[in-house]
Amino acid sequence: MPLPDAEHAGPRSAPDAEHPVSGSPHPLPYYEDPSPGSGCRPPRAWYARSDARRMSLHGAWRFRLSPTARGADTTFARPDFDDADWDDLRVPGHWVLAGHGAPVYTNTRYPFPVDPPHLPDENPTGDHRHAFDLPAGWEPGPALLRFEGVESCARVWLNGQEVGHFKGSRLPHEFEVGHLLRARRNVLAVRVHQWSSGSYLEDQDQWWLPGVFREVTLHHRPAGSVVDHFVHASYDHRTGLGTLRVECDPAGRVTVAELGLDLATGQSATVPVTPWTAETPRLYDAELRTPGERVPLRVGFRTVRVQDGLLTVNGRRVLFRGVNRHEFDPRYGRALGPEAMRRDLLLMKRHNVNAVRTSHYPPHPAFLDLCDELGLWVVEECDLETHGFGQQEWRGNPVDDDAWTPALLDRARRMVERDKNHPSVIMWSLGNECGTGRGLSAMAAWMRERDPSRPLHYEGDPSCADTDVYSRMYADHAEVARIGRREEEPLADPAADARRRQLPFLLCEYAHAMGNGPGGLSEYQRLFETYERCQGGFVWEWIDHGLRKRTPYGETFFAYGGDFGEELHDGNFVCDGLVLPDRVPSPGLAEFKKVVEPVRIGAGLPRAVRIGNLHDFAGLSHLAFRWSYEAEGEVLAEGPLTVPPLAPGASAEVALPPEPAGRRGREALWTVRALLAADTPWAAAGHEVAWGQLPAAPATPPPVPRSAGARPRHGEGNLILLGPGAFDATTGVLRYLDGVQLEGPRLDVWRAPTDNDEGAPWQPGPRPAEQWRRVGLHRMRHRVATVECGRDTLTVRTRVAPAGSGLALDADYRWSADGGRLRLEVSVRPYGDWPCPLPRLGVRMGLCGSLMTARWYGGGPGEAYPDTRAAARTGLWSMPVDALQTPYVRPQENGARIGTRWVELARSDGSGLRVEGEPEFWFTARRWTSEQLDAARHTTDLTPGDRVWLHLDHAQHGIGSLSCGPGVLPEYALTVAPAQFVLVLRTVRRISRLGGY
């Protein structure tokens, strides 16, 4: 389908507020006109380098900001205009991150009246000027001025001559300017409007950040240089042959030395090749030569098809272990440099991510080069979202209005033409959350005609009329299972329903990674592995979009919606990534890595481990396996493990060596690890890809002492003494342990709600935090009923209940002592008809702030909760108390360590407190209370106190992903029920390497 004539080879005068677009009853200024622009060259394939000269125009530009787009004159575009009183502005960049105005965050709502295509008079407009000389030896002739990305509408002049204007913020635009260039002092002038008609197409759940945020370059185009080229490199998995054909304007030749190919453009050749996949990203170096230019190519042979109800690459089903990725940096917004792009991809590869959905626009083209090189599947999404129209039942939606179709087609074409030569791009996505409409169908028809080699994706149309895959967001586990069985709710149209049931299914967004979480990843992955139709998904999302900001006292924190005085915003919903804004991996990323690891290591036959190859294409020859035998964290023996060759999907039982001596009654475990056997472009040899633990021997319980336990007795100062403990005789609360003062322990059921506890306001049904606060769990009161001294026990009976409620928990504390140990048995009985689960169930203690270090034997090294525990590895761990915290952008419950057998908190001299559990428990240690954590909006609101608050939990409520996805699965809900658990406390004088004395 040809595009409407929105692009022209030569410049023309663009309309402005005084010279609006005519032809309608109410003429529009150019920035409100729905058309995509004027004067731009047709789009072409991007390539990083060639022998044709190019010049970067980055650097300090002169800048002036006006509050409105109306009435602004264009004299600033004259070469002789005096800009001495203007500011300097870094380009690429965003002016709102350089002290000019402020960023705005909204999720779905437009931050201006929904009155398409009109904009309010308050439309910040940035005028930019940049003077440059041509480098020595630059030859006269055609040249293209290229903009990689400008938000949201730009009008361009060179040396006083207007060359055109454009919209489409995350897409490239080029102008022919060779006839305007001069050797010295060229003056480029660019007017950028924060809001334009294009803004209605860019409502993409992100910060609104105006400016010239991607590169601006000048490209010399010698006679006979490449106008455009299209690399077709398919692979036949049945024969092992690849077919190469390169289309080019003008005609030239293509050479691939490694394959012995020297072809005329347009000619095809079929030869044996190694195919490209995300697991084995084989690229062949090639060169395209035309009479005026040489362009290096990197060719990857692969074929993508939807066949027999599955999405296949090179004839095999693929499983997406994916993430959604916005472009973001906490200092520079979307002005990402190559080092940040590479860092993102290295982190992804090292955490077993194999796919990226470029939400919700094409990324910088260099990012796709890296995906080709390092190996990731890419679903590339068009720069299109009109989500805000959903709040008015899609009335006026541009994708169903013919006046906007030229702009939609322009965006589709600029994406496809720019990135059509990347083997990593295996699907085109029409956009995101646009409802349905004729414009989307027009985009799909054009894409299919231009590039039939790639399937199409779009989530917003349940009928899948324009797509080749069935895509959903945030379907819960039960629905995914129904879809996997092809038993989903039927469509009203039987023909459409039958067609959709034959399509492969993916979750383009799932497992909302906001704050602490997401939970339920393991259960999703098992569904993907069980049902062939379910081909994985993309976690929302990769990175928290917190902008770095300073308090008046100089402290730095990450800001979110509302922190810049926005009148309309969506709070911290912009912070929902697997990495924190500074790209520090969150516990959620560690969990994801473990859940999706491509090698399954688990228990097999007696004294054997079962190894499963979950790769789609690769064997295991790139991995080295090692075993270790550990007793309470001490490695007693280790060595290599020989694993037979395993094809994708195969598994084998591998014998373990005999158990070594030296266990001495301690719990013992086998740990088997899969490591990179050699360096790769994304990690060094020895990088851990997967691991598993198997029980070897349980701990041998210590012998029961023959002597009777200590007897409680009254001491001075209204105290009851029992072994090393001194208790308040009135309340029964432990006050001293071996003379060390402490507070508690006493029953605790409250946690600072996570983003997933709070849930999204549009979610059906009750949200946990709302229920907890309604019940009053954040303000529980304690009443001591009795303090009873037995023969060798002290029993304290209490009731814990919220004000204004008949609900309660009866908690009995039964203390006993043996030598230097205090044993606490806690029994909890609920009273009343509880309408909701508990956040946690355990005890809380206040300890001396001089306790600096935590050492424990149990799950670690990071935090874990009932449905986020896959990455918790049983071992001996040690870290500072402060390092136990996860600094989520919005403070919330964090830092719990699961499966703890014992924990020791120590001072710098090694003395401290030891707690053992019967059974295992969670521990959390922090320098502020849950109530203080709950009250904080940012990490800078948390001030360490003079206490370490130690939580010892028998149980925790799960996490889920209710901030946008499904809530906690029933098996991970902390249902109110009778419970009993035991803790043993004692002080220690010195902690050895292994935690002994």
XYZ file of N, CA and C in Angstrom, residues 283-402:
360
model
N 26.704 -14.097 13.083
C 26.654 -13.046 12.074
C 27.800 -13.226 11.090
N 27.525 -12.982 9.822
C 28.543 -13.030 8.779
C 28.866 -11.600 8.333
N 30.146 -11.270 8.340
C 30.564 -9.955 7.855
C 30.434 -9.912 6.338
N 29.819 -8.849 5.846
C 29.624 -8.671 4.413
C 29.873 -7.211 4.070
N 29.888 -6.932 2.778
C 30.062 -5.554 2.330
C 29.165 -5.306 1.130
N 28.473 -4.175 1.193
C 27.665 -3.707 0.085
C 28.421 -2.576 -0.609
N 28.621 -2.713 -1.921
C 29.354 -1.701 -2.686
C 28.462 -1.153 -3.795
N 28.356 0.152 -3.833
C 27.727 0.837 -4.954
C 28.769 1.773 -5.556
N 28.487 2.396 -6.674
C 29.495 3.274 -7.278
C 29.985 4.389 -6.357
N 29.174 4.770 -5.356
C 29.595 5.894 -4.527
C 29.811 5.585 -3.064
N 29.662 4.316 -2.623
C 29.734 4.065 -1.179
C 29.993 2.588 -0.911
N 30.688 2.330 0.183
C 30.870 0.974 0.707
C 30.252 0.922 2.104
N 29.374 -0.046 2.302
C 28.650 -0.167 3.572
C 28.926 -1.544 4.160
N 29.544 -1.640 5.348
C 29.699 -2.944 6.011
C 28.332 -3.469 6.452
N 28.110 -4.739 6.248
C 26.878 -5.396 6.681
C 27.209 -6.520 7.648
N 26.255 -6.825 8.529
C 26.351 -8.031 9.362
C 25.086 -8.830 9.098
N 25.255 -9.984 8.506
C 24.126 -10.764 8.009
C 23.869 -11.943 8.934
N 22.621 -12.065 9.362
C 22.198 -13.224 10.143
C 21.098 -13.958 9.402
N 21.299 -15.250 9.159
C 20.327 -16.049 8.427
C 19.317 -16.648 9.397
N 18.055 -16.369 9.191
C 17.017 -16.987 10.012
C 15.665 -16.780 9.346
N 14.727 -17.647 9.680
C 13.380 -17.598 9.109
C 12.371 -17.655 10.240
N 11.448 -16.723 10.233
C 10.403 -16.641 11.255
C 9.066 -16.977 10.604
N 8.324 -17.863 11.239
C 7.013 -18.234 10.700
C 6.040 -18.518 11.835
N 4.768 -18.330 11.545
C 3.705 -18.872 12.381
C 3.119 -20.047 11.612
N 3.293 -21.231 12.175
C 2.818 -22.432 11.491
C 2.363 -23.455 12.518
N 1.303 -24.155 12.181
C 0.733 -25.183 13.066
C 0.453 -24.636 14.463
N 0.009 -23.371 14.523
C -0.368 -22.772 15.796
C 0.782 -22.324 16.660
N 2.005 -22.309 16.103
C 3.178 -21.924 16.888
C 3.987 -20.865 16.147
N 4.636 -20.012 16.923
C 5.626 -19.095 16.372
C 6.962 -19.820 16.370
N 7.562 -19.931 15.184
C 8.815 -20.678 15.060
C 9.892 -19.801 14.450
N 11.107 -20.097 14.843
C 12.291 -19.531 14.203
C 13.142 -20.716 13.758
N 13.495 -20.724 12.497
C 14.302 -21.820 11.935
C 13.668 -23.180 12.228
N 12.339 -23.201 12.177
C 11.615 -24.457 12.313
C 11.353 -24.912 13.730
N 11.785 -24.160 14.735
C 11.594 -24.588 16.124
C 10.775 -23.558 16.899
N 9.900 -24.059 17.794
C 9.180 -23.185 18.712
C 10.165 -22.424 19.587
N 9.883 -21.154 19.826
C 10.715 -20.367 20.722
C 9.908 -20.004 21.961
N 10.602 -19.857 23.077
C 9.980 -19.464 24.336
C 10.617 -18.152 24.777
N 9.799 -17.105 24.837
C 10.304 -15.788 25.195
C 10.474 -15.686 26.708
N 11.696 -15.408 27.123
C 12.004 -15.062 28.515
C 12.321 -13.566 28.500
N 11.279 -12.772 28.321
C 11.478 -11.403 27.873
C 11.177 -10.325 28.891
N 11.600 -9.127 28.522
C 11.316 -7.924 29.288
C 10.849 -6.831 28.324
N 10.025 -5.941 28.842
C 9.702 -4.708 28.143
C 10.745 -3.665 28.505
N 11.190 -2.920 27.518
C 12.252 -1.944 27.770
C 11.896 -0.577 27.207
N 11.709 0.375 28.106
C 11.754 1.789 27.751
C 13.219 2.216 27.728
N 13.515 3.270 27.011
C 14.842 3.883 27.087
C 14.827 4.885 28.235
N 15.775 4.731 29.165
C 15.739 5.618 30.332
C 17.088 5.669 31.024
N 17.408 6.866 31.486
C 18.566 7.103 32.339
C 18.136 8.110 33.405
N 18.525 7.904 34.677
C 18.029 8.788 35.743
C 18.523 10.223 35.653
N 19.588 10.454 34.883
C 20.077 11.832 34.699
C 19.703 12.400 33.348
N 19.716 11.566 32.314
C 19.571 12.063 30.952
C 18.270 11.657 30.282
N 17.359 11.035 31.015
C 16.090 10.656 30.426
C 16.258 9.648 29.314
N 15.746 9.977 28.116
C 15.848 9.062 26.986
C 17.069 9.339 26.118
N 17.941 10.197 26.571
C 19.178 10.480 25.828
C 20.247 9.494 26.265
N 20.108 8.253 25.818
C 21.011 7.174 26.227
C 22.218 7.104 25.310
N 23.372 6.924 25.916
C 24.579 6.689 25.150
C 24.797 5.211 24.915
N 25.769 4.879 24.069
C 26.011 3.457 23.758
C 26.420 2.641 24.966
N 27.086 3.257 25.941
C 27.513 2.489 27.110
C 26.307 2.043 27.932
N 25.272 2.888 28.034
C 24.069 2.499 28.774
C 23.316 1.400 28.039
N 23.249 1.495 26.719
C 22.582 0.432 25.950
C 23.288 -0.900 26.142
N 24.603 -0.896 26.020
C 25.353 -2.136 26.186
C 25.204 -2.670 27.609
N 25.228 -1.784 28.579
C 25.081 -2.238 29.964
C 23.729 -2.910 30.167
N 22.677 -2.330 29.582
C 21.363 -2.970 29.665
C 21.410 -4.386 29.112
N 21.989 -4.526 27.941
C 21.977 -5.826 27.287
C 22.877 -6.838 27.996
N 23.999 -6.400 28.513
C 24.841 -7.326 29.271
C 24.116 -7.814 30.520
N 23.435 -6.895 31.202
C 22.653 -7.308 32.371
C 21.564 -8.298 31.977
N 20.906 -8.035 30.877
C 19.857 -8.960 30.431
C 20.425 -10.336 30.145
N 21.471 -10.392 29.351
C 22.036 -11.691 29.001
C 22.526 -12.437 30.245
N 23.127 -11.716 31.173
C 23.643 -12.361 32.382
C 22.534 -12.823 33.312
N 21.320 -12.332 33.079
C 20.181 -12.761 33.890
C 19.192 -13.586 33.071
N 19.693 -14.224 32.018
C 18.928 -15.196 31.225
C 17.746 -14.600 30.474
N 17.722 -13.276 30.315
C 16.720 -12.650 29.459
C 17.090 -12.955 28.011
N 16.109 -13.396 27.213
C 16.415 -13.706 25.812
C 15.598 -12.899 24.822
N 14.754 -11.971 25.315
C 13.887 -11.240 24.399
C 13.562 -9.871 24.954
N 13.338 -8.923 24.048
C 12.983 -7.552 24.408
C 11.812 -7.105 23.552
N 10.820 -6.566 24.187
C 9.781 -5.814 23.475
C 10.115 -4.341 23.653
N 10.230 -3.610 22.565
C 10.702 -2.222 22.651
C 9.516 -1.309 22.968
N 9.056 -1.391 24.191
C 7.877 -0.641 24.608
C 8.202 0.852 24.732
N 7.394 1.697 24.193
C 6.362 1.433 23.185
C 6.710 2.250 21.949
N 7.929 2.034 21.466
C 8.449 2.796 20.331
C 9.758 2.153 19.888
N 10.204 2.457 18.686
C 11.501 1.923 18.258
C 12.628 2.480 19.116
N 13.578 1.650 19.499
C 14.696 2.141 20.302
C 15.706 2.858 19.421
N 16.729 3.378 20.042
C 17.855 3.881 19.264
C 18.358 2.746 18.371
N 18.647 3.021 17.082
C 19.025 1.911 16.189
C 20.275 1.173 16.628
N 21.187 1.831 17.351
C 22.390 1.137 17.816
C 22.044 0.029 18.798
N 20.920 0.154 19.501
C 20.497 -0.902 20.419
C 20.230 -2.197 19.666
N 19.649 -2.086 18.486
C 19.353 -3.281 17.703
C 20.619 -3.907 17.147
N 21.617 -3.092 16.818
C 22.918 -3.658 16.439
C 23.464 -4.542 17.552
N 23.319 -4.067 18.791
C 23.804 -4.843 19.933
C 22.982 -6.115 20.117
N 21.683 -6.045 19.864
C 20.848 -7.250 19.959
C 21.266 -8.271 18.910
N 21.603 -7.797 17.704
C 22.116 -8.707 16.680
C 23.392 -9.387 17.161
N 24.282 -8.603 17.750
C 25.600 -9.097 18.145
C 25.537 -10.040 19.336
N 24.787 -9.639 20.370
C 24.783 -10.396 21.619
C 23.736 -11.505 21.623
N 22.669 -11.330 20.866
C 21.663 -12.370 20.753
C 20.448 -12.152 21.632
N 19.471 -11.406 21.136
C 18.154 -11.302 21.788
C 17.088 -11.254 20.714
N 15.967 -11.935 20.984
C 14.793 -11.781 20.135
C 14.203 -10.402 20.406
N 13.772 -9.712 19.359
C 13.213 -8.375 19.517
C 11.835 -8.317 18.875
N 10.854 -7.875 19.657
C 9.559 -7.463 19.130
C 9.605 -5.942 19.090
N 9.709 -5.395 17.877
C 9.881 -3.942 17.772
C 8.528 -3.272 17.588
N 8.281 -2.299 18.452
C 6.970 -1.668 18.523
C 7.014 -0.273 17.906
N 5.952 0.051 17.195
C 5.853 1.360 16.560
C 5.640 2.443 17.608
N 5.999 3.659 17.235
C 5.886 4.817 18.125
C 4.430 5.270 18.154
N 3.610 4.491 18.869
C 2.173 4.721 18.801
C 1.467 4.201 20.045
N 0.781 5.091 20.740
C -0.139 4.714 21.813
C -1.107 5.860 22.032
N -2.395 5.543 22.102
C -3.436 6.559 22.323
C -4.273 6.200 23.551
N -3.608 5.701 24.571
C -4.300 5.114 25.723
C -5.269 6.082 26.387
N -4.952 7.369 26.386
C -5.796 8.337 27.075
C -7.209 8.410 26.537
N -7.420 7.989 25.284
C -8.767 8.005 24.738
C -9.636 6.907 25.347
N -9.014 5.927 25.963
C -9.788 4.882 26.619
C -10.646 5.414 27.739
N -10.230 6.520 28.343
C -11.000 7.090 29.446
C -12.274 7.771 28.965
N -12.396 7.962 27.649
C -13.641 8.499 27.094
C -14.233 7.517 26.092
N -14.049 6.216 26.433
C -14.615 5.119 25.648
C -14.172 5.194 24.199
N -12.945 5.645 23.977
C -12.281 5.674 22.677
C -12.936 6.631 21.683
N -13.768 7.552 22.163
C -14.325 8.565 21.262
C -13.195 9.459 20.745
N -13.170 9.685 19.437
C -12.149 10.536 18.838
C -10.800 9.883 18.702
N -10.721 8.563 18.904
C -9.442 7.863 18.854
C -8.788 8.042 17.486
N -7.588 8.585 17.413
C -6.958 8.830 16.113
C -6.786 7.595 15.240
N -6.639 6.403 15.843
C -6.409 5.227 14.991
C -7.676 4.788 14.265
N -8.800 5.441 14.548
C -10.026 5.136 13.817
C -10.572 6.389 13.151
N -9.657 7.288 12.794
C -10.009 8.549 12.153
C -9.116 8.695 10.923
N -9.729 8.736 9.740
C -8.952 8.756 8.503
C -8.019 9.950 8.405
